Coordinates of C-alpha atoms (C1' of nucleotides) in Angstrom, one line a residue:
Chain A
M1 CA 44.9 3.8 76.0
T2 CA 41.8 3.9 77.4
G3 CA 39.7 0.6 78.1
C4 CA 36.7 -0.1 76.1
D5 CA 34.5 -0.5 79.8
H6 CA 34.6 3.4 79.8
C7 CA 33.5 4.2 76.0
V8 CA 30.7 6.3 75.8
V9 CA 29.6 4.2 72.6
R10 CA 30.4 1.0 74.2
N11 CA 26.5 -0.4 74.2
R12 CA 25.8 0.8 70.8
A13 CA 28.6 0.1 68.6
I14 CA 29.1 -3.2 67.5
C15 CA 31.5 -4.5 70.2
S16 CA 28.1 -4.6 72.2
T17 CA 28.0 -8.5 71.7
L18 CA 31.4 -8.7 73.2
D19 CA 32.3 -10.0 76.7
A20 CA 35.0 -8.5 78.5
A21 CA 37.7 -10.8 77.8
E22 CA 36.8 -10.4 73.7
L23 CA 36.7 -6.6 74.6
A24 CA 39.9 -6.7 76.0
A25 CA 41.2 -8.8 72.8
L26 CA 39.7 -6.3 70.1
N27 CA 41.0 -3.4 71.9
Q28 CA 44.5 -4.7 71.8
I29 CA 44.1 -4.1 68.1
S30 CA 42.7 -1.1 68.5
H31 CA 43.9 2.6 68.2
H32 CA 41.8 6.0 68.9
R33 CA 42.3 8.6 66.9
D34 CA 41.1 12.2 66.4
L35 CA 40.3 14.2 62.5
K36 CA 39.5 17.9 62.8
A37 CA 36.2 19.0 61.2
G38 CA 37.1 18.8 57.1
Q39 CA 40.0 16.3 57.3
T40 CA 39.4 13.2 55.1
L41 CA 40.1 9.3 56.7
A42 CA 39.7 7.7 53.3
W43 CA 39.6 8.4 49.8
E44 CA 37.2 7.3 46.4
G45 CA 39.3 4.9 44.8
D46 CA 42.1 4.4 47.0
E47 CA 42.9 0.4 49.0
S48 CA 40.2 0.1 52.0
F49 CA 43.0 0.4 55.2
Q50 CA 41.1 0.5 58.1
V51 CA 37.8 0.8 59.9
A52 CA 36.7 2.2 62.8
N53 CA 33.8 3.2 64.9
V54 CA 33.0 6.4 65.6
I55 CA 32.9 8.0 69.2
E56 CA 32.1 11.3 68.7
G57 CA 31.6 13.4 66.1
V58 CA 29.9 13.4 62.4
L59 CA 31.3 12.0 59.1
K60 CA 29.9 12.1 55.6
L61 CA 30.8 9.2 53.0
S62 CA 30.6 11.1 49.7
A63 CA 30.7 10.1 45.6
S64 CA 31.8 12.4 43.0
L65 CA 32.2 13.3 39.4
S66 CA 35.7 14.3 37.5
D67 CA 34.3 17.8 37.2
G68 CA 33.5 18.4 41.4
R69 CA 29.8 17.8 41.3
E70 CA 29.5 15.8 44.6
Q71 CA 26.6 13.8 46.5
I72 CA 26.8 12.7 50.1
V73 CA 25.5 9.1 50.1
G74 CA 25.3 8.4 53.7
V75 CA 26.3 10.3 57.0
A76 CA 27.9 8.4 60.1
Y77 CA 27.4 9.1 63.8
P78 CA 28.9 8.3 66.7
S79 CA 28.5 4.5 67.4
D80 CA 28.2 3.7 63.5
F81 CA 31.2 1.5 62.0
I82 CA 33.1 3.4 58.7
G83 CA 35.2 2.1 56.0
R84 CA 35.3 -1.1 53.8
P85 CA 35.9 -4.6 55.2
Y86 CA 36.2 -7.8 53.1
G87 CA 37.0 -5.7 50.2
S88 CA 40.0 -3.9 49.0
Q89 CA 38.8 -0.7 48.0
N90 CA 36.8 2.3 49.4
R91 CA 34.1 3.2 47.1
Q92 CA 33.1 6.4 48.7
T93 CA 35.7 9.1 50.0
I94 CA 34.9 9.7 54.0
T95 CA 35.1 13.3 55.7
A96 CA 34.7 14.1 59.2
I97 CA 32.1 17.0 59.1
T98 CA 32.8 18.2 62.9
D99 CA 35.6 17.4 65.0
V100 CA 35.7 13.8 65.3
R101 CA 37.1 10.6 67.3
L102 CA 37.3 7.4 66.1
C103 CA 38.5 3.9 67.2
T104 CA 40.2 2.5 64.1
F105 CA 41.8 -1.3 63.3
R106 CA 43.8 -2.1 60.6
R107 CA 41.3 -3.8 58.1
A108 CA 43.6 -6.9 58.5
D109 CA 43.5 -7.1 62.2
F110 CA 39.7 -6.6 62.7
E111 CA 39.0 -9.2 59.6
R112 CA 41.6 -11.8 61.8
F113 CA 39.3 -10.8 64.6
S114 CA 35.7 -10.8 63.5
A115 CA 36.2 -14.5 61.7
N116 CA 36.7 -16.1 64.8
H117 CA 34.1 -13.5 66.2
P118 CA 30.5 -14.7 64.5
D119 CA 28.5 -12.4 66.6
L120 CA 30.3 -9.3 66.2
E121 CA 29.8 -10.1 62.0
H122 CA 26.4 -10.7 62.5
K123 CA 26.1 -6.9 64.0
I124 CA 28.3 -6.1 61.2
L125 CA 25.8 -7.7 58.5
Q126 CA 22.6 -6.0 60.3
R127 CA 23.8 -2.6 60.4
T128 CA 24.8 -3.4 56.7
L129 CA 21.7 -4.5 55.9
T130 CA 20.1 -1.7 57.6
E131 CA 22.7 1.4 55.7
L132 CA 21.1 -0.9 52.5
D133 CA 17.9 0.1 53.1
R134 CA 18.0 3.6 54.4
A135 CA 20.5 3.6 50.7
R136 CA 17.2 2.6 49.0
Q137 CA 14.9 4.9 50.9
W138 CA 17.0 7.8 49.7
M139 CA 17.2 7.2 46.0
L140 CA 13.4 6.9 45.9
L141 CA 14.0 10.8 47.1
L142 CA 16.7 11.5 44.9
G143 CA 15.0 9.7 41.5
R144 CA 11.4 11.1 42.2
K145 CA 10.8 13.7 45.1
S146 CA 10.5 17.4 44.2
A147 CA 12.9 20.2 46.2
R148 CA 10.5 20.8 48.5
E149 CA 9.8 17.1 49.2
K150 CA 13.3 16.2 49.7
L151 CA 14.1 19.5 51.9
A152 CA 10.7 18.3 54.8
S153 CA 12.0 14.6 54.2
F154 CA 15.4 15.8 55.1
L155 CA 14.2 18.0 58.1
L156 CA 12.4 14.9 59.5
E157 CA 15.0 12.8 59.0
M158 CA 17.5 15.0 60.9
S159 CA 15.1 15.2 63.8
E160 CA 15.0 10.8 64.2
R161 CA 18.8 10.9 63.3
L162 CA 19.8 13.6 66.1
A163 CA 17.4 11.9 68.4
D164 CA 18.7 9.0 69.6
S165 CA 22.6 10.0 69.6
G166 CA 22.3 10.6 72.9
C167 CA 21.2 7.3 74.5
Q168 CA 21.0 3.8 74.0
S169 CA 17.5 3.5 73.0
R170 CA 15.1 4.4 70.6
A171 CA 14.6 8.2 71.4
M172 CA 11.7 10.4 70.3
P173 CA 12.4 12.8 67.2
T174 CA 13.4 15.9 68.8
D175 CA 11.4 19.3 67.5
Q176 CA 14.1 21.5 68.0
F177 CA 18.0 20.4 67.1
G178 CA 21.0 21.8 65.6
L179 CA 22.1 20.4 62.1
P180 CA 26.0 19.1 61.7
F181 CA 25.4 20.5 58.2
G182 CA 26.0 23.5 56.4
R183 CA 23.7 24.7 53.2
Q184 CA 26.0 23.1 50.9
Q185 CA 26.2 19.9 52.3
I186 CA 22.2 19.8 52.4
A187 CA 22.5 20.4 49.1
D188 CA 24.7 17.8 48.1
I189 CA 22.7 15.5 50.5
L190 CA 19.4 16.4 48.5
G191 CA 21.0 16.6 44.9
L192 CA 20.5 20.1 44.9
T193 CA 22.4 23.3 44.4
I194 CA 23.0 25.7 47.9
E195 CA 20.1 28.1 46.2
T196 CA 17.9 25.9 45.9
V197 CA 18.5 24.8 49.6
S198 CA 17.8 28.4 51.0
R199 CA 14.6 28.6 48.7
Q200 CA 13.0 26.3 50.0
L201 CA 13.9 26.6 53.9
T202 CA 12.5 30.2 53.3
E203 CA 9.2 29.1 51.9
L204 CA 8.8 26.3 54.7
K205 CA 9.5 29.3 57.3
K206 CA 6.9 31.4 55.5
S207 CA 4.3 28.5 55.9
G208 CA 5.0 28.4 60.0
L209 CA 5.9 24.8 59.6
I210 CA 9.1 25.5 61.0
E211 CA 11.6 28.1 62.4
L212 CA 15.3 28.8 62.1
P213 CA 16.5 30.7 65.0
D214 CA 20.1 30.8 63.4
N215 CA 22.1 29.0 60.4
R216 CA 22.9 25.6 61.9
K217 CA 19.2 25.5 64.3
V218 CA 16.0 24.4 63.2
V219 CA 12.6 23.8 64.8
I220 CA 9.8 21.7 63.8
K221 CA 6.8 24.2 64.4
D222 CA 4.5 21.7 62.7
R223 CA 5.0 17.9 62.5
K224 CA 2.0 16.8 60.6
G225 CA 2.7 19.3 57.5
L226 CA 5.9 18.6 56.8
E227 CA 5.2 15.0 57.0
Q228 CA 2.5 16.0 54.6
M229 CA 5.4 17.7 52.2
T230 CA 7.3 14.5 51.8
D231 CA 5.1 12.9 49.2
Q232 CA 3.0 15.7 47.9
S233 CA 4.3 19.1 46.4
G234 CA 1.0 21.1 47.1
L235 CA -1.5 19.3 48.5
G236 CA -3.8 20.4 45.5
R237 CA -3.7 18.4 42.7
Chain B
M1 CA 12.6 -32.1 44.6
T2 CA 15.6 -31.4 42.6
G3 CA 18.9 -31.8 44.6
C4 CA 21.6 -28.8 44.9
D5 CA 24.1 -30.9 42.8
H6 CA 22.7 -30.0 39.7
C7 CA 21.4 -26.2 40.7
V8 CA 22.5 -23.8 37.9
V9 CA 23.6 -21.5 40.5
R10 CA 25.2 -24.0 42.9
N11 CA 28.9 -22.6 42.0
R12 CA 28.1 -18.6 42.5
A13 CA 25.2 -18.2 45.1
I14 CA 25.8 -17.7 48.5
C15 CA 25.5 -21.8 48.9
S16 CA 29.2 -22.2 47.0
T17 CA 30.3 -22.3 50.5
L18 CA 28.7 -25.3 51.6
D19 CA 30.1 -29.0 51.1
A20 CA 27.5 -31.9 50.6
A21 CA 26.6 -32.0 54.0
E22 CA 25.7 -29.2 54.3
L23 CA 24.3 -28.6 51.0
A24 CA 21.7 -31.3 52.1
A25 CA 20.3 -29.6 55.0
L26 CA 19.7 -26.2 53.8
N27 CA 17.9 -28.7 50.7
Q28 CA 15.9 -29.6 53.5
I29 CA 14.3 -25.9 54.4
S30 CA 14.1 -24.8 50.6
H31 CA 11.4 -24.6 48.1
H32 CA 11.4 -23.9 44.6
R33 CA 8.9 -21.1 42.8
D34 CA 8.1 -19.7 40.2
L35 CA 7.5 -16.6 39.1
K36 CA 5.1 -14.8 36.4
A37 CA 6.6 -11.8 34.7
G38 CA 4.7 -9.0 36.7
Q39 CA 4.0 -11.0 39.8
T40 CA 4.8 -9.4 43.0
L41 CA 7.1 -11.6 45.4
A42 CA 7.2 -8.8 48.3
W43 CA 5.7 -5.8 49.7
E44 CA 7.5 -2.7 50.6
G45 CA 6.3 -2.1 54.4
D46 CA 5.0 -5.9 54.3
E47 CA 6.7 -8.4 57.2
S48 CA 9.1 -10.4 56.2
F49 CA 8.4 -14.4 55.3
Q50 CA 11.0 -15.6 52.8
V51 CA 13.9 -14.9 51.4
A52 CA 15.0 -16.5 48.2
N53 CA 18.5 -16.9 45.6
V54 CA 17.2 -16.6 41.8
I55 CA 18.2 -19.0 39.8
E56 CA 16.4 -17.7 36.8
G57 CA 15.2 -14.5 35.4
V58 CA 15.6 -11.2 36.3
L59 CA 13.8 -8.9 39.4
K60 CA 13.0 -5.9 40.3
L61 CA 13.3 -3.9 43.9
S62 CA 11.4 -0.6 44.1
A63 CA 10.2 1.9 46.7
S64 CA 7.3 4.3 45.7
L65 CA 5.5 7.2 46.4
S66 CA 1.5 7.2 47.5
D67 CA 0.8 8.5 44.3
G68 CA 2.3 6.4 42.1
R69 CA 5.7 7.9 41.4
E70 CA 8.2 5.0 41.5
Q71 CA 11.9 4.5 41.7
I72 CA 13.6 1.3 41.1
V73 CA 16.3 0.5 43.7
G74 CA 17.6 -2.6 42.7
V75 CA 17.5 -5.7 40.4
A76 CA 18.2 -8.9 40.9
Y77 CA 20.0 -11.2 38.6
P78 CA 20.3 -15.1 38.4
S79 CA 22.7 -16.0 41.7
D80 CA 21.6 -13.2 43.7
F81 CA 19.9 -13.3 47.4
I82 CA 16.5 -11.5 47.6
G83 CA 14.9 -10.9 50.8
R84 CA 15.4 -9.1 54.1
P85 CA 16.9 -11.2 56.5
Y86 CA 17.5 -10.4 60.1
G87 CA 14.9 -7.4 60.2
S88 CA 10.9 -7.5 60.4
Q89 CA 10.4 -5.4 57.6
N90 CA 10.6 -5.3 53.5
R91 CA 11.5 -1.7 52.9
Q92 CA 10.8 -2.4 49.1
T93 CA 9.1 -4.7 46.6
I94 CA 10.0 -7.3 44.9
T95 CA 8.5 -8.0 41.7
A96 CA 9.3 -10.0 39.1
I97 CA 10.0 -8.8 35.5
T98 CA 10.6 -11.6 33.3
D99 CA 9.5 -15.4 34.2
V100 CA 11.2 -15.9 37.3
R101 CA 12.8 -19.6 39.3
L102 CA 13.6 -18.8 42.9
C103 CA 14.8 -21.3 46.0
T104 CA 13.2 -20.2 48.2
F105 CA 13.2 -20.6 52.3
R106 CA 11.1 -19.3 55.3
R107 CA 13.0 -16.5 56.7
A108 CA 13.1 -18.2 60.3
D109 CA 14.6 -21.5 58.8
F110 CA 16.8 -19.5 56.9
E111 CA 17.8 -17.5 59.7
R112 CA 18.1 -20.4 62.3
F113 CA 20.5 -22.5 59.7
S114 CA 23.0 -19.7 58.8
A115 CA 23.5 -19.1 62.3
N116 CA 25.2 -22.6 62.7
H117 CA 27.2 -21.6 59.3
P118 CA 29.0 -18.5 59.5
D119 CA 30.6 -18.7 56.1
L120 CA 27.3 -18.9 54.7
E121 CA 26.4 -15.4 56.4
H122 CA 29.8 -13.9 55.8
K123 CA 28.9 -14.1 52.2
I124 CA 25.2 -12.4 53.2
L125 CA 27.8 -10.1 54.4
Q126 CA 29.8 -9.4 51.1
R127 CA 26.9 -9.4 49.0
T128 CA 25.4 -6.9 50.8
L129 CA 28.2 -5.0 51.4
T130 CA 28.9 -4.8 47.4
E131 CA 25.3 -4.0 47.3
L132 CA 25.6 -0.8 49.4
D133 CA 28.7 0.2 47.6
R134 CA 26.6 -0.6 44.4
A135 CA 23.1 2.0 45.6
R136 CA 25.7 4.5 47.0
Q137 CA 26.8 4.9 43.7
W138 CA 23.3 4.6 41.6
M139 CA 22.4 7.7 44.1
L140 CA 25.9 9.8 42.6
L141 CA 23.6 9.1 39.4
L142 CA 20.6 9.8 40.6
G143 CA 21.5 13.1 42.4
R144 CA 23.7 14.9 40.4
K145 CA 23.9 13.3 36.7
S146 CA 22.0 14.7 33.3
A147 CA 19.6 12.8 31.4
R148 CA 21.9 12.1 28.6
E149 CA 24.5 10.5 31.2
K150 CA 22.5 8.4 33.4
L151 CA 21.6 7.0 29.9
A152 CA 25.1 6.6 29.1
S153 CA 26.1 4.9 32.7
F154 CA 22.9 3.0 32.7
L155 CA 23.6 1.3 28.7
L156 CA 27.2 0.0 30.3
E157 CA 26.4 -0.8 33.7
M158 CA 23.8 -3.2 31.4
S159 CA 26.6 -4.2 29.7
E160 CA 28.4 -5.8 32.4
R161 CA 25.8 -6.9 34.4
L162 CA 24.4 -9.1 31.6
A163 CA 28.0 -10.5 30.5
D164 CA 28.9 -12.2 33.4
S165 CA 25.1 -13.9 34.0
G166 CA 26.2 -17.1 32.1
C167 CA 29.6 -18.1 34.0
Q168 CA 31.4 -18.2 36.9
S169 CA 34.2 -16.0 36.5
R170 CA 34.0 -12.3 35.8
A171 CA 33.5 -11.8 31.8
M172 CA 33.9 -9.2 29.7
P173 CA 31.2 -6.4 29.0
T174 CA 29.3 -7.9 25.8
D175 CA 28.8 -5.2 23.0
Q176 CA 25.2 -6.2 22.3
F177 CA 22.6 -7.4 24.8
G178 CA 19.2 -7.9 25.6
L179 CA 17.7 -5.5 27.5
P180 CA 15.3 -7.4 30.6
F181 CA 13.6 -3.9 30.9
G182 CA 11.1 -1.9 28.5
R183 CA 11.3 2.1 28.6
Q184 CA 9.4 2.7 31.6
Q185 CA 11.2 0.3 33.8
I186 CA 14.8 2.1 32.8
A187 CA 12.6 5.4 33.5
D188 CA 12.3 4.0 37.0
I189 CA 15.9 3.1 37.3
L190 CA 16.8 6.2 35.8
G191 CA 14.8 8.8 37.6
L192 CA 13.4 9.9 34.6
T193 CA 10.5 10.0 32.6
I194 CA 9.6 7.3 29.5
E195 CA 9.7 10.2 26.8
T196 CA 13.1 12.0 28.1
V197 CA 14.7 7.9 27.8
S198 CA 13.2 7.2 24.8
R199 CA 14.8 10.7 23.2
Q200 CA 18.2 10.3 24.7
L201 CA 18.2 6.9 23.3
T202 CA 17.4 8.2 20.1
E203 CA 20.1 11.3 20.3
L204 CA 22.7 8.5 21.4
K205 CA 21.5 6.1 18.2
K206 CA 22.0 9.6 15.9
S207 CA 25.9 10.6 17.4
G208 CA 26.6 6.8 16.2
L209 CA 27.3 5.6 20.2
I210 CA 24.9 2.4 19.7
E211 CA 22.3 1.1 17.6
L212 CA 18.9 -0.5 18.7
P213 CA 17.6 -3.1 16.0
D214 CA 15.1 -3.4 18.3
N215 CA 13.0 -2.2 21.6
R216 CA 14.6 -4.6 23.7
K217 CA 18.3 -4.8 21.8
V218 CA 21.3 -2.9 22.6
V219 CA 24.5 -2.8 20.4
I220 CA 27.5 -0.9 22.0
K221 CA 29.5 0.8 18.7
D222 CA 31.6 3.6 20.5
R223 CA 32.3 2.2 23.9
K224 CA 34.7 4.9 24.4
G225 CA 32.5 7.4 23.2
L226 CA 30.0 6.5 25.9
E227 CA 32.3 6.4 28.8
Q228 CA 32.5 9.8 28.0
M229 CA 29.1 10.1 28.5
T230 CA 28.7 9.2 31.7
D231 CA 30.6 12.2 33.1
Q232 CA 29.8 14.9 31.2
S233 CA 27.3 16.2 29.4
G234 CA 28.9 17.8 26.3
L235 CA 32.5 17.6 26.2
G236 CA 32.7 21.2 25.6
R237 CA 33.1 22.6 29.2
Chain C
dC1 C1' -9.2 -5.7 10.5
dG2 C1' -9.8 -3.9 14.6
dT3 C1' -7.8 -3.2 19.3
dG4 C1' -4.1 -2.6 23.4
dG5 C1' 0.3 -2.1 24.6
dC6 C1' 4.6 0.4 23.7
dA7 C1' 7.5 3.0 22.1
dT8 C1' 8.4 7.7 19.2
dT9 C1' 8.0 12.4 18.4
dG10 C1' 6.4 17.3 18.6
dA11 C1' 4.9 21.0 21.1
dT12 C1' 4.4 23.9 25.7
dG13 C1' 4.9 24.8 30.0
dT14 C1' 7.6 24.9 34.9
dG15 C1' 10.9 23.8 38.4
dG16 C1' 15.2 24.0 39.3
dC17 C1' 20.0 25.6 37.8
dT18 C1' 22.8 29.5 36.5
dC19 C1' 24.9 33.8 37.2
dA20 C1' 25.1 37.6 39.8
dA21 C1' 24.4 40.7 43.5
dC22 C1' 24.0 41.5 48.4
dG23 C1' 23.2 40.6 53.7
dA24 C1' 25.1 39.0 57.6
dT25 C1' 28.9 37.0 60.7
dA26 C1' 33.3 36.1 62.6
dG27 C1' 38.0 36.7 62.5
dT28 C1' 42.8 39.7 61.7
dG29 C1' 45.1 43.0 62.1
dG30 C1' 46.2 47.4 62.9
Chain D
dC1 C1' 37.5 50.0 68.4
dC2 C1' 36.9 49.9 63.4
dA3 C1' 37.7 49.0 58.3
dC4 C1' 38.9 44.8 55.9
dT5 C1' 38.5 40.0 54.6
dA6 C1' 36.8 35.5 54.3
dT7 C1' 33.2 32.8 54.7
dC8 C1' 28.3 31.6 54.6
dG9 C1' 23.7 32.4 53.5
dT10 C1' 20.3 35.0 51.3
dT11 C1' 17.4 37.2 47.5
dG12 C1' 16.5 38.0 42.3
dA13 C1' 16.7 37.4 37.3
dG14 C1' 16.8 34.9 33.5
dC15 C1' 17.3 30.5 31.0
dC16 C1' 17.1 25.5 29.8
dA17 C1' 16.6 20.6 30.4
dC18 C1' 13.5 17.7 31.5
dA19 C1' 8.4 17.5 32.5
dT20 C1' 4.3 17.7 30.5
dC21 C1' 0.3 17.2 27.7
dA22 C1' -0.9 15.4 23.2
dA23 C1' -0.9 13.0 19.2
dT24 C1' 0.7 9.0 16.0
dG25 C1' 3.4 4.9 15.0
dC26 C1' 4.5 -0.2 15.1
dC27 C1' 3.4 -4.2 16.1
dA28 C1' 1.3 -8.5 18.0
dC29 C1' -2.8 -10.6 18.8
dG30 C1' -7.5 -12.1 18.5

DNA sequence: CGTGGCATTGATGTGGCTCAACGATAGTGG
DNA sequence: CCACTATCGTTGAGCCACATCAATGCCACG
């Protein structure tokens, strides 16, 4: 079993507060696990058995209705913590979007450990608070923004989230990045249909704000312009 | 200064883990504060100075766009914890919806206290996790449900939330309750316009699922029927 | 009895959904 | 090397749910 010393998310994940001895103890109860793109780790409504740190890859958290309508309610990147500790039930489905490498714990083991490590629990609290802020910001987008505004907001958010995936300090947003999502997933994130996503993207391209070298690549040509698009449909009002 | 012994939310708020001595210490740094309906406690984007327990009344957490569009992203009832600890900025505006009584703390004081009381912090973590689950469930509503479905979901949620405001155990949902919200606020919770809210409510009334004795009162006549409305627009499909 | 703040109701418009066809790319097997 | 198919994205035409705009109703309050 690989030690935590060489873990690529060692300094960014919740483990970052732990010293060598604590880390060794945590390592005792951890298991690495790989998921292929498309595989589901946990189902909405099922009992919560395990929690995990994301080492590599991207996962989606989604909620859905009985007739198949789906909403992606969160996205987990490397160093993010996933699963539902201190609660018996998963309220979202967790699915790998790319191939994924996880550092998993049985929920019970993890809770026992964290009970004796307040610093660790504090880290989790901070992350959860940040996630809650982010979710609430997204509620504004879902409830009140137009399709155009949603796409602009999405692209800018992606340029920020994908920038600091590599290093541990807060990095500048990139103007050029590859999306881990297909069009349908973008639609499920924004509460739109795939057709609307496609149309809005070509509109943004036509107006020169972005370029789309291929289906998964985005180049931001006019960040200022995009930023204006995030909260006013047409500027003319 | 009133002691915590007589506090009406003593057993439901985060304080419930504390013993008499700890409670006394916490009481030292707390200040009661009353807000009139409509008063704002904290503004989105401002620095986070204080956190609080809600003793009495209802508050809304909202996010908004520069042109005035608003989305209510959370509602706080008695015994709920509000404000943003462990972070420098409020990401939502917190406004009293009814007259409110709070038990407030300077954020710095509170954080110093909680650093030495892991149990308290654990309570906050649990609440935050539950709020996050709730927010994400609401994202499904905002992104994927029709106006009819939103209203039905809203009424059922209210019947649950308002039921257990009184006592400490999980109570049954009431079939009859008074709303703390006006029509505009309901619209801001559901991501709709006031006119659509009004029309959908009269539709639900006409089909016999609910009654509306006055603007602020709701009677659920057919809970089963309402529940079906929460995830299928018309049943016929 | 007027005035102002909600809520309801009606008429009309439109943004995004639905349905359908088509295009592009990648893998698969002959 | 080329059909053949599958998957994914784009584009177009038409429609409908909800927004917008406007008028009216209903209290509560001075």
